[in-house]
Coordinates of N, CA and C in Angstrom, one line a residue:
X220 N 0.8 -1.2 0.0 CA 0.0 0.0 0.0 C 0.9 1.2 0.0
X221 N 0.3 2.1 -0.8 CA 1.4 3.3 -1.1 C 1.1 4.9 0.3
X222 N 1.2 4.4 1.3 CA 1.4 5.2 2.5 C 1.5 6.9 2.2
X223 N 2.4 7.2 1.3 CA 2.6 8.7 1.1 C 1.3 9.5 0.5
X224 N 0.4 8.7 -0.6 CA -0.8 8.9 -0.6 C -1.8 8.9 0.0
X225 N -1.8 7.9 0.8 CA -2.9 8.5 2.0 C -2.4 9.5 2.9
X226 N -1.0 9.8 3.5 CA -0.1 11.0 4.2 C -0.7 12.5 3.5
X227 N -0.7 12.6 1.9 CA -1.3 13.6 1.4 C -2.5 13.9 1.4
X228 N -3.6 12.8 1.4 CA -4.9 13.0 0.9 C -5.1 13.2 2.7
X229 N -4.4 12.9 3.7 CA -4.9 13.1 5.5 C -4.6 14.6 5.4
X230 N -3.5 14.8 5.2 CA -3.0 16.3 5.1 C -3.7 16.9 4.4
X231 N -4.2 17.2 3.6 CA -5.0 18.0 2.8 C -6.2 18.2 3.3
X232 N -6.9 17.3 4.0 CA -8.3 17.2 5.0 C -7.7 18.0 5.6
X233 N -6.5 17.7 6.7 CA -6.2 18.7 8.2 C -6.5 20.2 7.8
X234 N -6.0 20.6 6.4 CA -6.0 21.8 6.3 C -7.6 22.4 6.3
X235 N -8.6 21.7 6.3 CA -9.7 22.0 6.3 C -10.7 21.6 7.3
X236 N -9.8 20.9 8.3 CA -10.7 20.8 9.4 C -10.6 21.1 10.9
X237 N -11.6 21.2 11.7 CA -11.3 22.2 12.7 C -10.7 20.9 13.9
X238 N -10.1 21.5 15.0 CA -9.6 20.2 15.9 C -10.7 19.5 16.1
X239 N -11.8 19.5 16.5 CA -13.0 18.6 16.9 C -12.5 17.3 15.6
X240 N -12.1 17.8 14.7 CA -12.4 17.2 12.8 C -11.0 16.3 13.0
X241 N -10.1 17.2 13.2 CA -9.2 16.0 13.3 C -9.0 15.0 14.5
X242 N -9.5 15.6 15.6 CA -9.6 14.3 16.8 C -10.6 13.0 16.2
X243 N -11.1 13.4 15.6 CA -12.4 12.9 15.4 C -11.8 11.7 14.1
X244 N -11.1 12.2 13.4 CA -10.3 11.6 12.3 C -9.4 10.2 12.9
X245 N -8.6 11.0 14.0 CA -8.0 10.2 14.3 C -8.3 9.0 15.3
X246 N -9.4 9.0 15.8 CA -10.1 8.2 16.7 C -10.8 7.2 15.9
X247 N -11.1 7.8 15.1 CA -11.9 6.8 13.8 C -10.6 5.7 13.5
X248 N -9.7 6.6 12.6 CA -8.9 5.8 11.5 C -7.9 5.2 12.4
X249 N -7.1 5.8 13.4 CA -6.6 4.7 14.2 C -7.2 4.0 15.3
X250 N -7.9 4.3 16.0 CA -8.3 3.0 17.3 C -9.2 2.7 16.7
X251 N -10.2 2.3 16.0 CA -10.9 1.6 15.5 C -10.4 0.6 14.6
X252 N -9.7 0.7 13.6 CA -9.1 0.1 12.7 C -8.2 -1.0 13.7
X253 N -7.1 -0.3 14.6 CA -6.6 -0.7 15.1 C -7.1 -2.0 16.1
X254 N -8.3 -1.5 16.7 CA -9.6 -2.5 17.3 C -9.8 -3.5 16.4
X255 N -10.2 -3.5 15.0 CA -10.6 -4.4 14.9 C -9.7 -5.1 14.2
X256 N -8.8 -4.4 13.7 CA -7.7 -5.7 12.8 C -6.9 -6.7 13.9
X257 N -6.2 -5.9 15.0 CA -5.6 -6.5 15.9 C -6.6 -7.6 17.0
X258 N -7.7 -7.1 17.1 CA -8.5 -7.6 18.2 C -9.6 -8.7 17.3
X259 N -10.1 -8.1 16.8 CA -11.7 -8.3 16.0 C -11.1 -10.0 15.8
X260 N -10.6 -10.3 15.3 CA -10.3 -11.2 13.7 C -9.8 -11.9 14.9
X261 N -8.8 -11.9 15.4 CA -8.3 -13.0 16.5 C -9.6 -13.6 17.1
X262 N -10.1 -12.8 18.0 CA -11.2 -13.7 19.1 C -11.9 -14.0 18.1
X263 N -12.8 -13.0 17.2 CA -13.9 -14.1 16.1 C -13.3 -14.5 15.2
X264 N -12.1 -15.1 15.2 CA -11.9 -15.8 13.7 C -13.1 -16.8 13.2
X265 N -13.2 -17.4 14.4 CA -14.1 -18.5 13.5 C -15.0 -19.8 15.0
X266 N -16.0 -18.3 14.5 CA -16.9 -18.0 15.2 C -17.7 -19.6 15.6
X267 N -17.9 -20.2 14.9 CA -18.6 -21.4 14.9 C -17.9 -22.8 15.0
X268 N -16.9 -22.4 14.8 CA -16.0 -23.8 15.3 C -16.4 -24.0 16.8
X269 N -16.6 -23.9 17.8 CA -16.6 -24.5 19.0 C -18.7 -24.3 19.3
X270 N -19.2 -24.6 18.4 CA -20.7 -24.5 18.3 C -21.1 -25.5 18.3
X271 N -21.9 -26.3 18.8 CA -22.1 -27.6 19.0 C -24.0 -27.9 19.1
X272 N -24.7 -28.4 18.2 CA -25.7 -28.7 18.3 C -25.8 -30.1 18.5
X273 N -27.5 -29.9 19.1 CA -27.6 -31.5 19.9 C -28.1 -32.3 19.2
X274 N -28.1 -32.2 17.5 CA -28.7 -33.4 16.5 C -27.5 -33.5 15.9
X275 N -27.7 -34.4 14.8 CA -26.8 -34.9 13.9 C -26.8 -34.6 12.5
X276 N -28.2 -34.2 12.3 CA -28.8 -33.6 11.0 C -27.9 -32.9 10.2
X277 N -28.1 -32.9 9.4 CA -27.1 -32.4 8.4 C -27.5 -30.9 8.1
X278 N -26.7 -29.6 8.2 CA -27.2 -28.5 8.4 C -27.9 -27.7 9.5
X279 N -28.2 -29.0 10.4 CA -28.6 -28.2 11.4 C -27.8 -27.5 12.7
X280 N -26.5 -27.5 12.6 CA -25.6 -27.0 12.8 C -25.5 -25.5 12.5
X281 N -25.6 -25.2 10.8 CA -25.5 -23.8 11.0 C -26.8 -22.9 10.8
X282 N -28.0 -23.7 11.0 CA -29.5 -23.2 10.9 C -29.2 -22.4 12.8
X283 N -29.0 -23.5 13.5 CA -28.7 -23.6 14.7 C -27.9 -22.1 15.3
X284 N -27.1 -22.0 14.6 CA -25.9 -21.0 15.3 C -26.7 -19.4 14.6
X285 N -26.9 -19.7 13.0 CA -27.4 -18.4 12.8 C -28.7 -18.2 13.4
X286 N -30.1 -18.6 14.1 CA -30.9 -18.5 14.7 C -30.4 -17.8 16.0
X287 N -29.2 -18.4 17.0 CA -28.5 -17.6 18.1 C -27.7 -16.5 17.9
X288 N -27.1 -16.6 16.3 CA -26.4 -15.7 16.6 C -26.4 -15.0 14.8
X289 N -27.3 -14.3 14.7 CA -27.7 -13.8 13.5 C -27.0 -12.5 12.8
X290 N -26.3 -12.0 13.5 CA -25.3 -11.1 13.0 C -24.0 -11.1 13.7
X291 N -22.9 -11.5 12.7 CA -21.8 -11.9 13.0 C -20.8 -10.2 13.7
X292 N -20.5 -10.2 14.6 CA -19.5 -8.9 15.6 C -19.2 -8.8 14.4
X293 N -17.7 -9.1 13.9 CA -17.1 -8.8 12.9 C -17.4 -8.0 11.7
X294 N -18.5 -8.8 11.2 CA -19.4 -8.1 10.3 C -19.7 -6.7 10.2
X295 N -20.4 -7.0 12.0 CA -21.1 -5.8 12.1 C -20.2 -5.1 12.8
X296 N -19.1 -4.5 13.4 CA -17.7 -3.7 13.6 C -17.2 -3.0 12.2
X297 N -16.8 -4.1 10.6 CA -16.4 -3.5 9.6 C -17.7 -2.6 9.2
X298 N -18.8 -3.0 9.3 CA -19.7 -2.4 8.7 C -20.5 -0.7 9.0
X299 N -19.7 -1.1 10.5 CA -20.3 0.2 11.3 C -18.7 1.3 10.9
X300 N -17.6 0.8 10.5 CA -16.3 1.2 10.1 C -16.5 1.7 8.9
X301 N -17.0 1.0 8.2 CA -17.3 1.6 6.6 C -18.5 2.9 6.5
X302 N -19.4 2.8 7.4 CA -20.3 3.7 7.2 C -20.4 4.9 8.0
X303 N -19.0 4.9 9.0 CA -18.5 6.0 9.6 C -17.7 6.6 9.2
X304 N -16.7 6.1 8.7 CA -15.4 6.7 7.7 C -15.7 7.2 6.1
X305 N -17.1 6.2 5.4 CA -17.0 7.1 4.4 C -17.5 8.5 4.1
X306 N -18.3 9.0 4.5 CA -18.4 10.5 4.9 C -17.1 11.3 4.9
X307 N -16.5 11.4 5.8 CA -14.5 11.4 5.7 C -14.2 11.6 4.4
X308 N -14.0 10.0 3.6 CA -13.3 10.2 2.6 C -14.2 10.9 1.6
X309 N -15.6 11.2 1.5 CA -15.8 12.4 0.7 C -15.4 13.1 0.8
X310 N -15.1 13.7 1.9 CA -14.3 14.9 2.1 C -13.4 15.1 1.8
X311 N -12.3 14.1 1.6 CA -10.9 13.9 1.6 C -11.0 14.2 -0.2
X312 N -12.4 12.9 -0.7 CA -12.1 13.3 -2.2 C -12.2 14.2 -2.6
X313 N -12.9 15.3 -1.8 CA -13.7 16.8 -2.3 C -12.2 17.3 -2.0
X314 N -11.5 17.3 -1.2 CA -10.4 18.3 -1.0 C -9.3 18.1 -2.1
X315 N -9.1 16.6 -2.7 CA -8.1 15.8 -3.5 C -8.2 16.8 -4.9
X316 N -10.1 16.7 -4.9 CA -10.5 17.2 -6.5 C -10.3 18.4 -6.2
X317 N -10.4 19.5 -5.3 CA -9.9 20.8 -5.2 C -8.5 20.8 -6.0
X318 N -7.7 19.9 -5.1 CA -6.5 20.3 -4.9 C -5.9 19.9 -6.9
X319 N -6.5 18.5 -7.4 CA -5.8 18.7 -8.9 C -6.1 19.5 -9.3
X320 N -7.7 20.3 -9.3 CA -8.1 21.4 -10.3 C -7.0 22.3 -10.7
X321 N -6.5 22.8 -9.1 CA -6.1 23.6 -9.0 C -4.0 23.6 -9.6
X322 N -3.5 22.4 -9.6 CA -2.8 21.4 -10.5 C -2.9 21.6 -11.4
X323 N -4.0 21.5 -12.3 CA -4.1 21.4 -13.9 C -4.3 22.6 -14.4
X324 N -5.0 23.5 -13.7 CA -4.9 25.0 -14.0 C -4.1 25.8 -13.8
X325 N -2.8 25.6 -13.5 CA -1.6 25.9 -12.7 C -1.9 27.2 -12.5
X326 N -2.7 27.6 -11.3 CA -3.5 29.0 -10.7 C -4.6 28.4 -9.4
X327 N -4.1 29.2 -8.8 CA -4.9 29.7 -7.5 C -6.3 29.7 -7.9
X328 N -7.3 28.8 -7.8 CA -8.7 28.7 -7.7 C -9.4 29.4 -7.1
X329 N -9.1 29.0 -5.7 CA -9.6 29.9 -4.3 C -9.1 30.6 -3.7
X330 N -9.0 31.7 -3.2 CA -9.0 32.5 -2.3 C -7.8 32.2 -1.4
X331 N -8.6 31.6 0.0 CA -7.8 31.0 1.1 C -8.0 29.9 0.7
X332 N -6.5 29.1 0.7 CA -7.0 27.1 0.6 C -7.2 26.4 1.9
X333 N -7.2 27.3 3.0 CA -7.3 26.7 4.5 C -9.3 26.8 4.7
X334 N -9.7 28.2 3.8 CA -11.1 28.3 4.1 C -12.0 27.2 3.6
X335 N -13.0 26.7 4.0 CA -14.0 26.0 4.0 C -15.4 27.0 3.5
X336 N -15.9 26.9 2.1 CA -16.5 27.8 1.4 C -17.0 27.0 0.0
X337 N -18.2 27.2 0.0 CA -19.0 26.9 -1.5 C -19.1 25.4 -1.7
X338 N -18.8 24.8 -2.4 CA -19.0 23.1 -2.3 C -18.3 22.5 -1.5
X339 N -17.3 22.7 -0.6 CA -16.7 22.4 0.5 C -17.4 22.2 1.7
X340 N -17.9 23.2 1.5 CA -19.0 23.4 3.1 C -20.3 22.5 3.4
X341 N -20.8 22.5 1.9 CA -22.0 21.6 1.8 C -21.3 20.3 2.1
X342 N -20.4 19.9 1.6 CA -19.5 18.6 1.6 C -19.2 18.3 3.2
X343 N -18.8 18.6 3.6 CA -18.1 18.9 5.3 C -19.5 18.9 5.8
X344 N -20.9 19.6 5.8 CA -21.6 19.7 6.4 C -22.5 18.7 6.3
X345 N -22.8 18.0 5.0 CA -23.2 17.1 4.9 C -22.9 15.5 5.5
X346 N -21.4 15.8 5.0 CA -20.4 14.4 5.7 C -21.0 14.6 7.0
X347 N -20.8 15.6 7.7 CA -20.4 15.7 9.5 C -22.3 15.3 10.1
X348 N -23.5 15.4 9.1 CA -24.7 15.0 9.4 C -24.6 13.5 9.4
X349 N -23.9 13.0 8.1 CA -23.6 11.4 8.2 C -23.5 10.9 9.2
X350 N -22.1 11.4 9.7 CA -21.4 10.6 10.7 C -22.1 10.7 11.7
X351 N -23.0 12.1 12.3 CA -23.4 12.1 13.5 C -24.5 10.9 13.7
X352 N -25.6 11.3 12.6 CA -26.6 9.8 12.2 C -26.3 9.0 12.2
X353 N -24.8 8.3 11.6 CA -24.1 6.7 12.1 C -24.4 6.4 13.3
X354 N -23.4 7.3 13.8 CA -22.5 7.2 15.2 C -23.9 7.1 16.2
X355 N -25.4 7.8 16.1 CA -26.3 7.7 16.8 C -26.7 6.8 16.6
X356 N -26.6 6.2 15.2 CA -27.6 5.1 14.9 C -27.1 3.6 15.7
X357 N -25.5 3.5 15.3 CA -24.9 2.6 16.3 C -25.0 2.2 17.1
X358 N -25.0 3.4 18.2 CA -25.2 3.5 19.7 C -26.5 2.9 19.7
X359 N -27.7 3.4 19.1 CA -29.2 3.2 19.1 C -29.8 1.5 19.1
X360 N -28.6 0.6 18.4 CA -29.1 -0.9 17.8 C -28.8 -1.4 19.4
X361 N -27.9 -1.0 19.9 CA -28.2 -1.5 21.7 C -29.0 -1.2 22.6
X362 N -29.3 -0.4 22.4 CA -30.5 0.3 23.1 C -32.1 -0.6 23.0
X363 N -32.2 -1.2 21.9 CA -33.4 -1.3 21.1 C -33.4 -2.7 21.6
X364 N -34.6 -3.4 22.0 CA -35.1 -5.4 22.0 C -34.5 -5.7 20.8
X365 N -34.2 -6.9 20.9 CA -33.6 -8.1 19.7 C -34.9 -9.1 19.8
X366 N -35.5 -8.9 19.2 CA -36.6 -10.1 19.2 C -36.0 -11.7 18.3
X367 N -36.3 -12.8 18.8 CA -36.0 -14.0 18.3 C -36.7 -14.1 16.9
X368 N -35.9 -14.7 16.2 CA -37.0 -15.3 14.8 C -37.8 -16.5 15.5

């Protein structure tokens, strides 16, 4: 994986986001990631190997496990990772496509390149409704009864 390009495309967000933006960056893309690659995948590797049903049937084994356990952590950790972070990298691509425009037109587009202004803003403000609605909705699936099939 080519490191220096994500180094540019993080740097070029920083320049556009306020500290709340970047704590907020960084709590995401390292301890989370970090959570689930180092942690996640070890304890659930493989989740159903020590599952044990009381027939012999054939399949009833994983009828059995998905009935108790119908959405796999893992799953649902990448998935709550993917739908938190991409919000972000709109932003990151909004600031990327700033930044070639402004590359290929070899001239100053904007004004201030640190200001947040005109499709930036909508972008940023929209992302930042995302993530809040994730991040509540997340929190919200524990809150809520799990009823049995």
């Amino acid at each position: 994986m080519n490191w220096s390009f994500l180094e540019n495309v993080l740097s070029g967000v920083n320049k556009y986001s306020t500290v709340i933006g970047r704590i907020w960056l960084s709590v995401v893309f390292l301890f989370r990631i970090l959570v689930y690659v180092a942690a996640a995948e070890q304890v659930w590797k493989d989740e159903q190997k020590d599952f044990v049903c009381n027939t012999q049937q054939p399949g009833c084994e994983n009828a059995c496990f998905d009935h108790f356990f119908p959405i796999s952590q893992v799953r649902l950790w990448a998935l709550q990772l993917i739908m938190v972070s991409t919000p972000s990298m709109l932003v990151a691509l909004h600031v990327a496509y700033r930044e070639h425009r402004e590359a290929k037109h070899k001239r100053k587009l904007y004004q201030d390149k640190g200001s947040i202004d005109g499709g930036l803003f909508c972008t940023y403000t929209v992302s930042l409704v995302f993530k809040i609605s994730f991040e509540v909705g997340s929190f919200a699936r524990f809150l809520l009864p799990v009823q049995r099939l």
